[in-house]
CSV table of C-alpha atoms and ligand atoms in Angstrom, one decimal:
chain,number,residue,atom,x,y,z
T,1,MET,CA,267.0,89.7,152.1
T,2,ARG,CA,265.1,90.3,148.9
T,3,PHE,CA,261.8,88.3,148.3
T,4,LEU,CA,259.5,87.8,145.3
T,5,LEU,CA,256.1,87.0,146.1
T,6,THR,CA,253.4,85.4,144.1
T,7,ASN,CA,250.7,83.2,144.3
T,8,ASP,CA,248.0,81.6,142.0
T,9,ASP,CA,244.7,83.2,143.7
T,10,GLY,CA,245.4,86.4,142.3
T,11,TYR,CA,246.8,89.6,143.9
T,12,LEU,CA,244.0,90.6,146.1
T,13,ALA,CA,243.9,87.0,148.0
T,14,LEU,CA,244.1,87.2,151.8
T,15,GLY,CA,246.6,84.6,151.7
T,16,LEU,CA,248.9,86.6,149.7
T,17,GLY,CA,248.3,89.5,152.0
T,18,VAL,CA,249.1,87.7,154.9
T,19,LEU,CA,252.5,86.2,153.1
T,20,VAL,CA,253.4,90.1,152.1
T,21,ARG,CA,253.2,91.0,156.0
T,22,ALA,CA,255.0,88.0,157.1
T,23,ALA,CA,257.9,88.3,154.6
T,24,SER,CA,258.3,92.2,155.1
T,25,GLN,CA,259.2,91.6,158.7
T,26,LEU,CA,262.3,89.6,157.4
T,27,GLY,CA,263.0,91.6,154.3
T,28,ASP,CA,262.4,93.5,151.1
T,29,VAL,CA,259.2,92.4,149.5
T,30,ARG,CA,258.2,92.7,145.8
T,31,VAL,CA,254.9,91.0,144.4
T,32,VAL,CA,254.3,89.7,141.1
T,33,ALA,CA,251.0,88.1,141.0
T,34,PRO,CA,248.2,87.3,138.6
T,35,ASP,CA,245.4,89.7,138.3
T,36,ARG,CA,242.7,87.2,139.0
T,37,GLU,CA,242.5,83.5,140.3
T,38,GLN,CA,244.8,81.3,138.4
T,39,SER,CA,244.3,78.0,140.5
T,40,ALA,CA,244.9,74.5,139.1
T,41,THR,CA,246.8,76.3,136.1
T,42,SER,CA,249.6,74.0,136.9
T,43,HIS,CA,252.9,74.8,135.1
T,44,SER,CA,251.3,76.6,132.4
T,45,LEU,CA,253.2,79.3,130.6
T,46,THR,CA,251.4,81.8,128.2
T,47,MET,CA,253.0,81.7,124.9
T,48,HIS,CA,250.4,82.5,122.2
T,49,HIS,CA,249.3,86.0,123.2
T,50,PRO,CA,250.9,88.8,124.9
T,51,LEU,CA,251.0,89.5,128.5
T,52,ARG,CA,250.1,92.7,130.2
T,53,VAL,CA,251.9,94.1,133.4
T,54,ARG,CA,250.2,96.8,135.7
T,55,GLU,CA,251.6,98.1,138.9
T,56,VAL,CA,248.3,98.4,141.1
T,57,ARG,CA,250.4,99.7,144.0
T,58,SER,CA,253.8,100.6,144.8
T,59,GLY,CA,255.7,97.2,144.8
T,60,ILE,CA,252.8,94.9,143.5
T,61,LEU,CA,252.6,94.3,139.8
T,62,THR,CA,250.0,92.1,138.4
T,63,VAL,CA,250.3,90.0,135.2
T,64,ASP,CA,247.2,88.9,133.0
T,65,GLY,CA,248.6,85.3,133.2
T,66,THR,CA,249.4,82.4,135.2
T,67,PRO,CA,251.7,81.9,138.3
T,68,THR,CA,254.4,80.7,136.3
T,69,ASP,CA,254.0,83.4,134.1
T,70,CYS,CA,254.6,85.9,137.0
T,71,VAL,CA,257.8,84.1,138.0
T,72,ALA,CA,259.3,84.0,134.4
T,73,LEU,CA,258.6,87.7,133.9
T,74,ALA,CA,259.5,89.0,137.4
T,75,LEU,CA,263.0,87.2,137.0
T,76,GLY,CA,263.5,87.9,133.6
T,77,GLU,CA,262.4,91.4,133.0
T,78,LEU,CA,260.4,93.0,135.8
T,79,LEU,CA,262.6,93.1,139.0
T,80,ASP,CA,265.5,95.8,138.9
T,81,GLU,CA,267.5,93.5,141.3
T,82,PRO,CA,267.0,89.9,141.5
T,83,PRO,CA,265.4,88.4,144.7
T,84,ASP,CA,267.3,85.9,147.0
T,85,MET,CA,264.2,83.8,147.4
T,86,VAL,CA,260.8,83.3,145.7
T,87,LEU,CA,257.8,82.8,148.4
T,88,SER,CA,254.5,81.5,146.6
T,89,GLY,CA,251.2,81.4,148.6
T,90,VAL,CA,249.7,81.2,151.0
T,91,ASN,CA,247.4,79.3,148.8
T,92,HIS,CA,243.8,79.0,149.7
T,93,GLY,CA,243.7,75.2,150.0
T,94,ALA,CA,246.0,72.1,150.4
T,95,ASN,CA,248.6,71.3,148.1
T,96,LEU,CA,249.4,67.8,149.5
T,97,GLY,CA,250.7,64.6,147.5
T,98,ASP,CA,249.7,64.5,143.9
T,99,ASP,CA,248.4,68.1,144.2
T,100,VAL,CA,251.9,69.5,143.6
T,101,LEU,CA,251.6,68.3,140.1
T,102,TYR,CA,248.5,70.4,139.3
T,103,ARG,CA,248.4,73.4,141.4
T,104,GLY,CA,249.7,77.0,140.2
T,105,THR,CA,251.2,77.5,143.8
T,106,VAL,CA,253.7,74.9,143.7
T,107,ALA,CA,254.1,75.4,139.9
T,108,ALA,CA,255.3,79.0,140.6
T,109,ALA,CA,258.0,77.8,143.2
T,110,MET,CA,259.0,75.3,140.7
T,111,GLU,CA,259.6,77.9,137.9
T,112,ALA,CA,261.7,79.8,140.2
T,113,THR,CA,263.8,76.6,141.3
T,114,ILE,CA,264.2,76.1,137.5
T,115,LEU,CA,265.4,79.7,137.1
T,116,GLY,CA,267.9,79.1,139.7
T,117,LYS,CA,266.1,80.6,142.8
T,118,PRO,CA,265.3,78.9,146.1
T,119,ALA,CA,261.8,78.8,146.5
T,120,ILE,CA,259.0,78.0,149.1
T,121,ALA,CA,255.3,77.3,148.3
T,122,ILE,CA,252.8,77.6,151.3
T,123,SER,CA,249.2,76.4,151.4
T,124,TYR,CA,246.7,76.7,153.9
T,125,VAL,CA,244.4,73.6,154.2
T,126,GLY,CA,241.4,75.1,156.3
T,127,ARG,CA,238.3,75.8,154.3
T,128,ASP,CA,237.7,79.2,155.6
T,129,PRO,CA,240.0,81.6,153.5
T,130,GLU,CA,239.7,84.3,156.1
T,131,ALA,CA,241.1,82.0,158.9
T,132,VAL,CA,244.5,82.5,156.9
T,133,GLU,CA,244.8,86.0,158.5
T,134,ALA,CA,245.4,84.6,161.9
T,135,TRP,CA,248.6,82.6,160.8
T,136,GLU,CA,250.7,85.7,160.4
T,137,PRO,CA,252.8,85.5,163.5
T,138,THR,CA,253.1,81.8,163.1
T,139,LEU,CA,254.4,82.1,159.5
T,140,THR,CA,256.7,84.8,160.3
T,141,ARG,CA,258.3,82.4,162.8
T,142,LEU,CA,258.4,79.5,160.5
T,143,LEU,CA,259.9,81.6,157.4
T,144,SER,CA,262.7,83.1,159.7
T,145,ARG,CA,263.7,79.4,160.2
T,146,LEU,CA,263.3,78.4,156.5
T,147,VAL,CA,264.5,81.1,154.8
T,148,ARG,CA,268.3,80.8,154.4
T,149,SER,CA,270.4,82.9,152.1
T,150,ASP,CA,273.2,80.1,152.6
T,151,GLY,CA,272.8,76.3,152.7
T,152,PHE,CA,269.3,76.2,150.8
T,153,PRO,CA,269.9,73.1,148.6
T,154,GLU,CA,270.2,73.5,145.1
T,155,GLN,CA,267.3,72.3,142.8
T,156,THR,CA,265.0,72.2,145.9
T,157,LEU,CA,262.0,73.7,147.0
T,158,LEU,CA,260.1,73.4,150.0
T,159,ASN,CA,256.4,72.6,149.9
T,160,VAL,CA,254.7,74.0,153.2
T,161,ASN,CA,251.2,73.1,154.3
T,162,LEU,CA,249.4,74.8,157.3
T,163,PRO,CA,246.8,72.7,159.1
T,164,GLY,CA,243.0,73.8,159.2
T,165,VAL,CA,243.2,74.5,162.8
T,166,ALA,CA,243.8,77.5,164.6
T,167,PRO,CA,247.5,78.4,165.0
T,168,GLY,CA,247.3,78.0,168.7
T,169,GLU,CA,246.2,74.2,168.1
T,170,VAL,CA,249.2,73.3,166.0
T,171,GLN,CA,250.6,70.2,167.3
T,172,GLY,CA,254.2,70.8,165.7
T,173,ILE,CA,256.2,71.1,162.7
T,174,ARG,CA,257.3,68.0,160.7
T,175,VAL,CA,259.5,67.2,157.6
T,176,THR,CA,257.3,65.0,155.3
T,177,THR,CA,257.0,63.0,152.1
T,178,LEU,CA,254.4,63.4,149.4
T,179,GLY,CA,251.5,61.2,150.1
T,180,ARG,CA,249.0,60.2,147.4
T,181,ARG,CA,245.6,61.1,146.6
T,182,THR,CA,243.0,59.9,144.2
T,183,TYR,CA,239.7,61.3,143.4
T,184,GLU,CA,236.8,59.2,142.4
T,185,GLY,CA,234.1,60.5,140.4
T,186,SER,CA,235.7,63.4,139.6
T,187,VAL,CA,234.6,63.6,135.9
T,188,THR,CA,230.9,64.4,135.3
T,189,ARG,CA,229.0,63.7,132.2
T,190,ASP,CA,225.9,65.6,131.5
T,191,THR,CA,223.7,67.6,129.1
T,192,ASP,CA,223.7,71.5,128.6
T,193,PRO,CA,220.1,73.1,128.1
T,194,SER,CA,220.7,72.7,124.4
T,195,GLY,CA,220.8,69.1,124.6
T,196,ARG,CA,224.6,68.7,123.9
T,197,GLU,CA,226.8,66.4,126.0
T,198,TYR,CA,229.5,68.1,128.1
T,199,TYR,CA,232.1,67.0,130.8
T,200,TRP,CA,233.0,68.7,133.8
T,201,ILE,CA,236.3,67.8,135.8
T,202,GLY,CA,236.4,68.6,139.5
T,203,GLY,CA,234.7,67.5,143.0
T,204,GLY,CA,234.1,63.6,143.5
T,205,GLU,CA,235.2,61.6,146.5
T,206,SER,CA,238.9,61.8,147.5
T,207,ARG,CA,241.1,59.1,149.0
T,208,TRP,CA,244.7,59.7,150.3
T,209,TRP,CA,247.2,57.6,151.6
T,210,GLY,CA,250.9,57.6,152.5
T,211,SER,CA,253.7,56.6,154.7
T,212,GLU,CA,253.8,57.5,158.4
T,213,ARG,CA,255.8,60.4,157.3
T,214,SER,CA,253.6,61.5,154.7
T,215,ASP,CA,252.2,65.5,154.4
T,216,PHE,CA,248.8,64.0,154.6
T,217,ARG,CA,249.3,62.3,157.9
T,218,ALA,CA,251.1,65.3,159.3
T,219,ILE,CA,247.9,67.7,158.3
T,220,ARG,CA,245.5,65.2,159.6
T,221,GLU,CA,247.4,65.4,163.1
T,222,ALA,CA,247.2,69.1,163.1
T,223,CYS,CA,251.0,69.5,162.2
T,224,ILE,CA,252.4,72.0,159.8
T,225,SER,CA,254.2,69.8,156.9
T,226,VAL,CA,257.4,70.7,155.2
T,227,THR,CA,258.1,68.7,152.2
T,228,PRO,CA,261.5,69.2,150.4
T,229,LEU,CA,260.7,68.7,146.6
T,230,HIS,CA,263.2,68.5,143.5
T,231,LEU,CA,262.5,68.7,140.0
T,232,ASP,CA,264.4,65.4,139.0
T,233,LEU,CA,261.5,63.2,138.3
T,234,THR,CA,264.0,60.2,137.0
T,235,ASN,CA,263.1,57.0,139.0
T,236,TYR,CA,266.5,56.0,139.9
T,237,GLU,CA,265.5,52.7,141.4
T,238,LEU,CA,264.4,51.7,138.1
T,239,LEU,CA,267.3,52.5,136.2
T,240,LYS,CA,268.8,49.0,136.6
T,241,GLU,CA,265.6,47.3,135.6
T,242,ILE,CA,264.8,49.4,132.5
T,243,GLU,CA,268.4,48.9,131.2
T,244,SER,CA,268.0,45.2,131.5
T,245,TRP,CA,264.9,45.3,129.1
T,246,ASP,CA,265.8,44.5,125.5
T,247,LEU,CA,264.9,47.9,124.1
T,248,GLY,CA,266.1,46.9,120.5
T,249,ALA,CA,269.2,48.4,118.8
H,1,MN,MN1,245.0,78.8,144.7
């Protein structure tokens, strides 16, 4: 089994190191990762300037671009042999509910899916980035069950979140749905030292909700959350209703 690994926290991130060690026990690993932190870059693709690739160690390439750039370059040009699967993470921070639309970790996995490769995004919900190191044995076991060269559904990626507890305190593994999250007061308006107004997006109070099966609930109850995602955003339930609208000629 050949794996391509990437992340959005940069190639030096502890979470990527854990993923490299876990995946190396299951197959052959190549890393193509951003040369610096690229969180919250969503599905950005760099098109207006050239990208530089550097081999920092054997099997580890860095790109001065986004996680999506890394996957596009790796699959399009950089790897001699195509990987069987793309793994993205382990992200330092949750990717739950609406997060998946903003975050580089999931976007990298989505890019792989678009390019026809099965992919798994993995995130660690805990606040202490160093605590992710203890997850290596659990992650290896989990990946050995998720990683299937055959039978991985097409156009599907798995979004995995590890709860913010010690691995020994995990209460189980749940297959979940995406919950919802909103942030209140996450846009700040202030003035800079020269008196000009500026805006800053981030922080604020977050509030989540979702069904019994939601990823948020699993994480709150100290379970590992595995959410199957697909890229077809069509709202099939609304097709008939919108068709019944008078949309003109
Ligand atoms: Mn990140």
